[in-house]
mmCIF file with all atom_site columns, C-alpha atoms in Angstrom:
data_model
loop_
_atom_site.group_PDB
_atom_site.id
_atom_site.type_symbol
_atom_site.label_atom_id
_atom_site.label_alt_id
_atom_site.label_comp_id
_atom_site.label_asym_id
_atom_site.label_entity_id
_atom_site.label_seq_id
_atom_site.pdbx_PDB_ins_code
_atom_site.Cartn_x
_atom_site.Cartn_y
_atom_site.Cartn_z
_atom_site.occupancy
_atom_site.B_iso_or_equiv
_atom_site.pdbx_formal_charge
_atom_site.auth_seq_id
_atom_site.auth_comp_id
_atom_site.auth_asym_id
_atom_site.auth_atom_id
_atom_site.pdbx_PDB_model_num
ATOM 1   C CA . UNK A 1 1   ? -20.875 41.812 24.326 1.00 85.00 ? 1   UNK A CA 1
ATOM 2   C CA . UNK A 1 2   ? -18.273 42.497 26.809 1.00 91.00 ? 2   UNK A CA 1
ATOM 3   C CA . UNK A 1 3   ? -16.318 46.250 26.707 1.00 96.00 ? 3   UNK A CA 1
ATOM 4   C CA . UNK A 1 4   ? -12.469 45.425 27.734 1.00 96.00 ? 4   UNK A CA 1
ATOM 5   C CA . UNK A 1 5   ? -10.749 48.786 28.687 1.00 97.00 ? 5   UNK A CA 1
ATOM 6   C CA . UNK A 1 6   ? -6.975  47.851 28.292 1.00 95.00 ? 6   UNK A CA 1
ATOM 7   C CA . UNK A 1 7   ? -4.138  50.110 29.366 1.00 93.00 ? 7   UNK A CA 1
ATOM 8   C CA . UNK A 1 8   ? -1.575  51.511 31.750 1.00 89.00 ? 8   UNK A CA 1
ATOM 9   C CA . UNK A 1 9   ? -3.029  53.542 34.553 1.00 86.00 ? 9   UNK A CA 1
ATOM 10  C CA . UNK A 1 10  ? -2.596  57.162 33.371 1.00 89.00 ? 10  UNK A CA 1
ATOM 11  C CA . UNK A 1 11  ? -4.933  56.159 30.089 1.00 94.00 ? 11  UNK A CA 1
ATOM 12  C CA . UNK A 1 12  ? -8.132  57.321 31.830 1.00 94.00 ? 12  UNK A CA 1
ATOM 13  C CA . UNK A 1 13  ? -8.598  53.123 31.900 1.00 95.00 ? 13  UNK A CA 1
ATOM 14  C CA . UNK A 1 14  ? -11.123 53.547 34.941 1.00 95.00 ? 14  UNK A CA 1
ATOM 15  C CA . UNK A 1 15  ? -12.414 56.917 34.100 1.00 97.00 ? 15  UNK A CA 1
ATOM 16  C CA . UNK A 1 16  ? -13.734 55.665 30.910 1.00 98.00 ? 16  UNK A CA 1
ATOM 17  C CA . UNK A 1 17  ? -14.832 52.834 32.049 1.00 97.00 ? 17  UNK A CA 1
ATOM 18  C CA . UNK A 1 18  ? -17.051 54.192 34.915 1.00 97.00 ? 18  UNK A CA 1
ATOM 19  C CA . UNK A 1 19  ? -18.752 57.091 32.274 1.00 98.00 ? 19  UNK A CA 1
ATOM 20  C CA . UNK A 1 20  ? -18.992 54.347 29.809 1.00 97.00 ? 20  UNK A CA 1
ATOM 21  C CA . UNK A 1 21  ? -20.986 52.213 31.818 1.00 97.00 ? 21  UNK A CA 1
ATOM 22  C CA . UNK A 1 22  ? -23.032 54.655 33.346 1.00 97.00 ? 22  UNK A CA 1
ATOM 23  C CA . UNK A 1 23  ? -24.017 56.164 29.821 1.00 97.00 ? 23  UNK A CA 1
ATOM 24  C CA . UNK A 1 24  ? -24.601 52.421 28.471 1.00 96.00 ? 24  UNK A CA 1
ATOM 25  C CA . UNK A 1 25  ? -26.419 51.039 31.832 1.00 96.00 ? 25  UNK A CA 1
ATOM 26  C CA . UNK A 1 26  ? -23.450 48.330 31.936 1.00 96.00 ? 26  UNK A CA 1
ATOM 27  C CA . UNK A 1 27  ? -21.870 47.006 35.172 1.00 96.00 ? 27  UNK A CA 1
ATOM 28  C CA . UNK A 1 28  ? -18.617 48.364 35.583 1.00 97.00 ? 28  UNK A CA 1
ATOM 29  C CA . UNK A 1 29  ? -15.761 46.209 36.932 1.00 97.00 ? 29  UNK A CA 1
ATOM 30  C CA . UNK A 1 30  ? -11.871 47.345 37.294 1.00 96.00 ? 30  UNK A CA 1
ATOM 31  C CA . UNK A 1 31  ? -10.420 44.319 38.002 1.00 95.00 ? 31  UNK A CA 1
ATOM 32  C CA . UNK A 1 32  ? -7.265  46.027 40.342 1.00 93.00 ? 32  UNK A CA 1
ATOM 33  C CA . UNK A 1 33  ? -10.245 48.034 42.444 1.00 95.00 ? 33  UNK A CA 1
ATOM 34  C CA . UNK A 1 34  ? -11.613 44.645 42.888 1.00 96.00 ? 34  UNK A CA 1
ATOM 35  C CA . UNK A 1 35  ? -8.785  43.523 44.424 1.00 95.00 ? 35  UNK A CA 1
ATOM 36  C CA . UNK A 1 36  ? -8.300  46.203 46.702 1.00 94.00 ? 36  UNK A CA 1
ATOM 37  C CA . UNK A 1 37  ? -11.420 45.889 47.940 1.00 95.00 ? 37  UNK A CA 1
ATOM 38  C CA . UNK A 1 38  ? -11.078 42.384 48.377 1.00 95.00 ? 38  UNK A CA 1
ATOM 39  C CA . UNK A 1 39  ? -7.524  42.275 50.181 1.00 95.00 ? 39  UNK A CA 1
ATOM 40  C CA . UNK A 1 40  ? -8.470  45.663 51.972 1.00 95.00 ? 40  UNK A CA 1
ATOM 41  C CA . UNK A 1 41  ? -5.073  47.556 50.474 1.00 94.00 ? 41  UNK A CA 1
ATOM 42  C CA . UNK A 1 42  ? -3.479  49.360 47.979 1.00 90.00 ? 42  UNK A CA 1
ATOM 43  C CA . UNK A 1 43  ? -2.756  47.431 44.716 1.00 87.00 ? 43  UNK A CA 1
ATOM 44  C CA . UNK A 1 44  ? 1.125   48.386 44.670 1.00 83.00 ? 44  UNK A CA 1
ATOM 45  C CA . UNK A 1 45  ? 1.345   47.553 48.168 1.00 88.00 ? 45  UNK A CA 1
ATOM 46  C CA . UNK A 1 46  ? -0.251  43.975 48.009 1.00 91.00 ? 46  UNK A CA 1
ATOM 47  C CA . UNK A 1 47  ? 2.365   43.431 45.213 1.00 88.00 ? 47  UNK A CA 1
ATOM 48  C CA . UNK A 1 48  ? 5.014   44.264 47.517 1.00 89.00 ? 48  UNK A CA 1
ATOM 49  C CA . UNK A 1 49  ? 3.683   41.964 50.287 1.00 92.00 ? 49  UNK A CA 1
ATOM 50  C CA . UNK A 1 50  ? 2.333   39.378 48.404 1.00 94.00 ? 50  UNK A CA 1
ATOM 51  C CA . UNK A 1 51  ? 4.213   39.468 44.994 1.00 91.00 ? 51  UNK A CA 1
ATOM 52  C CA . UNK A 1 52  ? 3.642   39.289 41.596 1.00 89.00 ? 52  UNK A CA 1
ATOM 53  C CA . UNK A 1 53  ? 2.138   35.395 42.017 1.00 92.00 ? 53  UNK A CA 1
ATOM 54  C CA . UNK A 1 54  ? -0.089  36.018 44.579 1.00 95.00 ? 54  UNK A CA 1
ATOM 55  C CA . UNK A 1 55  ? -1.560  39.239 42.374 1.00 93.00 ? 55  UNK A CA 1
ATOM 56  C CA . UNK A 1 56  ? -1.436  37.659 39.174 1.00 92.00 ? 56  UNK A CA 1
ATOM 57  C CA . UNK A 1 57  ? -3.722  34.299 41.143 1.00 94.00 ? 57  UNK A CA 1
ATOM 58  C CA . UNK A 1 58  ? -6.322  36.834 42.182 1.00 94.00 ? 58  UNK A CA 1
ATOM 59  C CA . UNK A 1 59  ? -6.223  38.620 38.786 1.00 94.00 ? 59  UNK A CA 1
ATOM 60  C CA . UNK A 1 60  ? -6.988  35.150 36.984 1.00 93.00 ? 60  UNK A CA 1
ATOM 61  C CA . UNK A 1 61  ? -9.690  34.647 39.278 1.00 93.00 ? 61  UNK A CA 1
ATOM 62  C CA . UNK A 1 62  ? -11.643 37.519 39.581 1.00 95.00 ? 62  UNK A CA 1
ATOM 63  C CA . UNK A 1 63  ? -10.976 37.670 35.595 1.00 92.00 ? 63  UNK A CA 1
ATOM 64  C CA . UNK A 1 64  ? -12.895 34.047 35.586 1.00 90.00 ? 64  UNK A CA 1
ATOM 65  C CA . UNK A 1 65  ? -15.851 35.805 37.965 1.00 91.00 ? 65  UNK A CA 1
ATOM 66  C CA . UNK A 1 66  ? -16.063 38.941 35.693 1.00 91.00 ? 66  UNK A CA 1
ATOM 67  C CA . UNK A 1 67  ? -15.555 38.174 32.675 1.00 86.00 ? 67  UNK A CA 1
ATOM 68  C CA . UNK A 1 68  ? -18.653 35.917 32.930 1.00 86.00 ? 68  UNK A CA 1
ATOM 69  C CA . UNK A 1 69  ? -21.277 39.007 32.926 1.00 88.00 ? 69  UNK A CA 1
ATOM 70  C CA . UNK A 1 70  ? -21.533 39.554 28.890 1.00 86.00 ? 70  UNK A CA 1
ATOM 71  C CA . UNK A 1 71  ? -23.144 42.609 29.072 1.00 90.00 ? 71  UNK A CA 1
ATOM 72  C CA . UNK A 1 72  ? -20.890 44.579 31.047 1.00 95.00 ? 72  UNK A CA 1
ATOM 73  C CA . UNK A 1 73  ? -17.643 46.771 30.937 1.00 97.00 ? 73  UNK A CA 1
ATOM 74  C CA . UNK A 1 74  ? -13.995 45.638 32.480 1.00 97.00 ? 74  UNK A CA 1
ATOM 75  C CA . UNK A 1 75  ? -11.025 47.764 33.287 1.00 97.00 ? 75  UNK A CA 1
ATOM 76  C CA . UNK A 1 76  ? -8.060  45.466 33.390 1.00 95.00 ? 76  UNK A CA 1
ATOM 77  C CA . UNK A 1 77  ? -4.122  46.272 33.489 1.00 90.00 ? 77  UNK A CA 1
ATOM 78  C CA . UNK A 1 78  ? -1.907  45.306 30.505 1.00 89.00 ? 78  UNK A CA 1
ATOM 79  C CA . UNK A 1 79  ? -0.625  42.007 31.943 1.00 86.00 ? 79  UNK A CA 1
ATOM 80  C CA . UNK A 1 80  ? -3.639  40.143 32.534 1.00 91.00 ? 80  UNK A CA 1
ATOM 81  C CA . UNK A 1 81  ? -3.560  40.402 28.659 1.00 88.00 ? 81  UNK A CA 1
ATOM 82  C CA . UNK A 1 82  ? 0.009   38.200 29.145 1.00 86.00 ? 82  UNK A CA 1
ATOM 83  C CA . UNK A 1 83  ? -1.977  35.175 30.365 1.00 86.00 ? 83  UNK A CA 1
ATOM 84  C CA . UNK A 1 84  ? -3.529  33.442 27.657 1.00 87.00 ? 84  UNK A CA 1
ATOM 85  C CA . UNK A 1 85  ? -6.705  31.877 29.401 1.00 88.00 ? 85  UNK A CA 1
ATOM 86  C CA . UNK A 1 86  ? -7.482  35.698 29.696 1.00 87.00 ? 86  UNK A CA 1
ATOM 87  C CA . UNK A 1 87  ? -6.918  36.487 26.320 1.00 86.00 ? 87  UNK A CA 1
ATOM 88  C CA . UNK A 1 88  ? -8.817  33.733 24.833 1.00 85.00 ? 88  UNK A CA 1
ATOM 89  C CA . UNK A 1 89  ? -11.860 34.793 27.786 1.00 85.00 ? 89  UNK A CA 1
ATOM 90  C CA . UNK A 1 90  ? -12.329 38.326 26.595 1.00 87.00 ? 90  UNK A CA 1
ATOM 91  C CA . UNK A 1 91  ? -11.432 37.116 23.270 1.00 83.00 ? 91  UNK A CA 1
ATOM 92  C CA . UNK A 1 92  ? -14.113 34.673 22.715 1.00 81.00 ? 92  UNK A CA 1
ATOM 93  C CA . UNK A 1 93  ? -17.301 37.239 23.440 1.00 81.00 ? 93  UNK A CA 1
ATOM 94  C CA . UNK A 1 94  ? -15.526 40.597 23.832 1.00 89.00 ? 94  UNK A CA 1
ATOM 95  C CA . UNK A 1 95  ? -14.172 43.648 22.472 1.00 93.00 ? 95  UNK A CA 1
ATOM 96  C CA . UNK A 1 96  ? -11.157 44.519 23.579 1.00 94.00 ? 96  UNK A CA 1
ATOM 97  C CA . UNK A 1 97  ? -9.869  48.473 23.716 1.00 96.00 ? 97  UNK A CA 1
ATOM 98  C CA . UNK A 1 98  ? -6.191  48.874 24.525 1.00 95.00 ? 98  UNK A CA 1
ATOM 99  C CA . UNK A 1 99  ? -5.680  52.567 25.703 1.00 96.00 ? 99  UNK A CA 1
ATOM 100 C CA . UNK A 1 100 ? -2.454  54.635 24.961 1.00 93.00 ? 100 UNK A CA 1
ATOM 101 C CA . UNK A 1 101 ? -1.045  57.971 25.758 1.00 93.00 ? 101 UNK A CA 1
ATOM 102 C CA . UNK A 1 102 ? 2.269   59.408 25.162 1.00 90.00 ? 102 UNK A CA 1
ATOM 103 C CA . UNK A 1 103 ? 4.630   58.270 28.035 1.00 85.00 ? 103 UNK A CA 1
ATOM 104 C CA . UNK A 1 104 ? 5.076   62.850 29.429 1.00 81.00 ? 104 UNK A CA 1
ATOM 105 C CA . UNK A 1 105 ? 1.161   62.265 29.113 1.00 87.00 ? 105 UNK A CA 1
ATOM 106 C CA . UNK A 1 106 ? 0.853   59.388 31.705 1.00 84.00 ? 106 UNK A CA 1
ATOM 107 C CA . UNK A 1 107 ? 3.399   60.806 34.309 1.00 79.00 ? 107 UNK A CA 1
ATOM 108 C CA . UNK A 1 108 ? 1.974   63.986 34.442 1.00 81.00 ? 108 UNK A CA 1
ATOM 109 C CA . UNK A 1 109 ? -1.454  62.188 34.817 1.00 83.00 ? 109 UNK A CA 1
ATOM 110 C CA . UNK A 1 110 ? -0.562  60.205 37.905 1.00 77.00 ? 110 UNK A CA 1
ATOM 111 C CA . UNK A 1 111 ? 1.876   62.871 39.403 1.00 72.00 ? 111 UNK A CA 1
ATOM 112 C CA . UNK A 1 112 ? 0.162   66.170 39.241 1.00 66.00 ? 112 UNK A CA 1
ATOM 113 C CA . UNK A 1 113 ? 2.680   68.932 39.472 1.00 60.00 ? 113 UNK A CA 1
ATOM 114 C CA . UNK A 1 114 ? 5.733   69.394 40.296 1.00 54.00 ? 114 UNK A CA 1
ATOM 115 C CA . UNK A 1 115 ? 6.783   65.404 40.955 1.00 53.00 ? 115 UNK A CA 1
ATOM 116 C CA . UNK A 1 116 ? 5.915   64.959 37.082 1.00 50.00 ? 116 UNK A CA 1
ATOM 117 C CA . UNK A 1 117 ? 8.112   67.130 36.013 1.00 55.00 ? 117 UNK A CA 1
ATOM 118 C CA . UNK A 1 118 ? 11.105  66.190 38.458 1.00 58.00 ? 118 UNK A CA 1
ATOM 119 C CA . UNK A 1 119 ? 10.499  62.455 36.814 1.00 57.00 ? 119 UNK A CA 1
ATOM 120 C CA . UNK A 1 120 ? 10.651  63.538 33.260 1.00 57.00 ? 120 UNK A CA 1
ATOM 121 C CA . UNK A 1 121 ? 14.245  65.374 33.970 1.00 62.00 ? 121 UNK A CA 1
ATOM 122 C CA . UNK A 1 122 ? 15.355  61.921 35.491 1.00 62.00 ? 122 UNK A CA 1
ATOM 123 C CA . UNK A 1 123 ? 16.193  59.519 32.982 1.00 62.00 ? 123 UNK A CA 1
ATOM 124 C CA . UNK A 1 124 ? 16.932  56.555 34.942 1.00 69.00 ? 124 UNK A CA 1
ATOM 125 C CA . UNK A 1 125 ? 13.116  57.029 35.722 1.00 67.00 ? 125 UNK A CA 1
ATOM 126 C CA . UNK A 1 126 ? 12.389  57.685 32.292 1.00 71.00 ? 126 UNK A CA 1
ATOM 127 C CA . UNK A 1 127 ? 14.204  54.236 31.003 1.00 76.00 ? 127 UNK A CA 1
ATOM 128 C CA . UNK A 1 128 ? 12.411  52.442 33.623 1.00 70.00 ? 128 UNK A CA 1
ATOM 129 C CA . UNK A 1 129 ? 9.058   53.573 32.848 1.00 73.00 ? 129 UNK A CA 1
ATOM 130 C CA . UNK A 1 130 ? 9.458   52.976 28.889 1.00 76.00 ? 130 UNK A CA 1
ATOM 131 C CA . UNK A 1 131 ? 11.088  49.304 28.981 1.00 78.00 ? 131 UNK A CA 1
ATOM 132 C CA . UNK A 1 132 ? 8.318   48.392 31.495 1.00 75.00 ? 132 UNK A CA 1
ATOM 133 C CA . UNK A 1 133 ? 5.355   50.165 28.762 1.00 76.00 ? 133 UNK A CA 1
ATOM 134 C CA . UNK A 1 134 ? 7.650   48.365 25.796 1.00 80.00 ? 134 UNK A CA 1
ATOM 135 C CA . UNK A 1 135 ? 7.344   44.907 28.132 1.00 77.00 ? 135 UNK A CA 1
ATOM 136 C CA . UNK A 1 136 ? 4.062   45.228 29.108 1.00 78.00 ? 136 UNK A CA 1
ATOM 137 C CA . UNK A 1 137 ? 2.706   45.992 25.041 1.00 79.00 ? 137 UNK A CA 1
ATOM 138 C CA . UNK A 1 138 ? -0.145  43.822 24.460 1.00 79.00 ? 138 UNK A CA 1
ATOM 139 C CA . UNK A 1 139 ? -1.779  46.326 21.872 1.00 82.00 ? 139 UNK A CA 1
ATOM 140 C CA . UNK A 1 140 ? -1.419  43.727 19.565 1.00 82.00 ? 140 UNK A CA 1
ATOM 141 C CA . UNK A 1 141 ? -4.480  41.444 20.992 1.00 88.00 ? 141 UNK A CA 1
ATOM 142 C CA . UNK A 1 142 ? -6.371  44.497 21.047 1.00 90.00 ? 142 UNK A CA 1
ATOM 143 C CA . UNK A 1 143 ? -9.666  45.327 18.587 1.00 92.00 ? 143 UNK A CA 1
ATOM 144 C CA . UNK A 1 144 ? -9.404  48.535 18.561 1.00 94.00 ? 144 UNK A CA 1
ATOM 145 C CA . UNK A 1 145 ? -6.647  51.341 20.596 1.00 95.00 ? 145 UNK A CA 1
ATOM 146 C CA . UNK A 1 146 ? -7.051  54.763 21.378 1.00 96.00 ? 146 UNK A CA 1
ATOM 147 C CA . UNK A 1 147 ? -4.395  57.046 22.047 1.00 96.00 ? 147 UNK A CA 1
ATOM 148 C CA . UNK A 1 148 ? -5.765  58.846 24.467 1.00 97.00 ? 148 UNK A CA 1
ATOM 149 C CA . UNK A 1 149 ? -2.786  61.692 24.939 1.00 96.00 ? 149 UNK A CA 1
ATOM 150 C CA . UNK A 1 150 ? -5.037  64.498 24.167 1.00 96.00 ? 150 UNK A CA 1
ATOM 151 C CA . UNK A 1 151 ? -8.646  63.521 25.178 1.00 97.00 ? 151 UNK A CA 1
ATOM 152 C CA . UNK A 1 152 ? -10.480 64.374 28.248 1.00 96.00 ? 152 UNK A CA 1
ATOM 153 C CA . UNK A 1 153 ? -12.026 60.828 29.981 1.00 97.00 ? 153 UNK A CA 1
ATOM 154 C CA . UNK A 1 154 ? -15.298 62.334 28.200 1.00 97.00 ? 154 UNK A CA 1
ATOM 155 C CA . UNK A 1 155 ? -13.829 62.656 24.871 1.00 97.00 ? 155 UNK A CA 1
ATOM 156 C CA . UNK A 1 156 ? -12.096 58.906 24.779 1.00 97.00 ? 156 UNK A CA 1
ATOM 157 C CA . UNK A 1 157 ? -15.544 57.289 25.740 1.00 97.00 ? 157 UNK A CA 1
ATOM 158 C CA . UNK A 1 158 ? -17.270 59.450 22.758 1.00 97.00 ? 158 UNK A CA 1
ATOM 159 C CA . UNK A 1 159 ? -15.029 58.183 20.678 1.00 96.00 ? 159 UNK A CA 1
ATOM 160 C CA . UNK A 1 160 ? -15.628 54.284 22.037 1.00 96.00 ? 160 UNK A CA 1
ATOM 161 C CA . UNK A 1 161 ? -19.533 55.447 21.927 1.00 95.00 ? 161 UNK A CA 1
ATOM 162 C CA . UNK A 1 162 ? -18.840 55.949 17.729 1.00 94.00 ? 162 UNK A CA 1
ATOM 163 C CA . UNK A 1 163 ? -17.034 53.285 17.300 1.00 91.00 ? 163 UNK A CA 1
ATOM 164 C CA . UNK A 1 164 ? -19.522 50.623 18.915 1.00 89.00 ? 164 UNK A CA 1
ATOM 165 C CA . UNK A 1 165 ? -21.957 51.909 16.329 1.00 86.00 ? 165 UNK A CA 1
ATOM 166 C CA . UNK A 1 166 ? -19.676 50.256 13.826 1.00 79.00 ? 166 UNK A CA 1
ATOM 167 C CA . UNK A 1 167 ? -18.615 47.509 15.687 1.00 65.00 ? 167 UNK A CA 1
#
């Protein structure tokens, strides 16, 4: 059975991912790393380039290439979750894991210091970030979600370790 780690970045999505696999002897694949690798940039640039159809093309199709390991783990961004085909992929042989944190949580996870903290007094920046989180909510074709506000990456995959013994 497939592992589908679900979330915004700031959710330890790719952190998990890479101890879970490594404690479970899965391949490990994070779909946006994949793409990097692939177009030889950084994600946020290529959708700046490129745009949002050329990105969401290659996410469909390395999505087809992955998602046809069944033994294996996948780190994928909320809104590959908004195509259907996807969906009904991961769906069909998969569990899917949506990963959540508290929205101070996630900024001060990808900006360290003192930007976090200049963000969280703007709240134009604020607004921005929590319609595109409300948008980008896919929780809802998830298996199972953590909230991962207070875990270490170590702590989240123990708790994905326990609940596989269930699953």
């Amino acid at each position: 059975m497939k592992i589908i780690l679900a979330g915004f970045n700031g959710t330890w999505r790719k952190e998990i991912g890479s101890i879970l696999s490594e404690r479970l002897g899965r391949k490990f694949f994070d779909v946006e790393q994949i793409i990097e690798e692939r177009e030889r940039d950084r994600f946020i640039h290529i959708v700046q380039i490129k745009g949002i159809d050329y990105i969401r093309k290659l996410q469909n199709q390395i999505v087809s290439e992955v998602a046809s390991n069944e033994e294996c783990i996948i780190s994928i961004t909320p809104d590959i979750l908004s195509d259907k085909k996807n969906r009904e992929r991961f769906k069909s042989n998969g569990l899917i894991i949506w990963l959540t944190a508290e929205l101070s949580i996630i900024l001060l996870r990808l900006y360290p210091g003192k930007e976090s903290k200049d963000l969280l007094k703007k709240k134009d920046a604020l607004t921005q970030i929590r319609q595109m989180l409300k948008e980008q909510d896919f929780s809802n074709f998830a298996d199972r979600i953590i909230d991962t506000s207070f875990l270490t990456p170590e702590e989240a995959t123990d708790t994905i370790q326990k609940m596989l013994t269930i699953f």
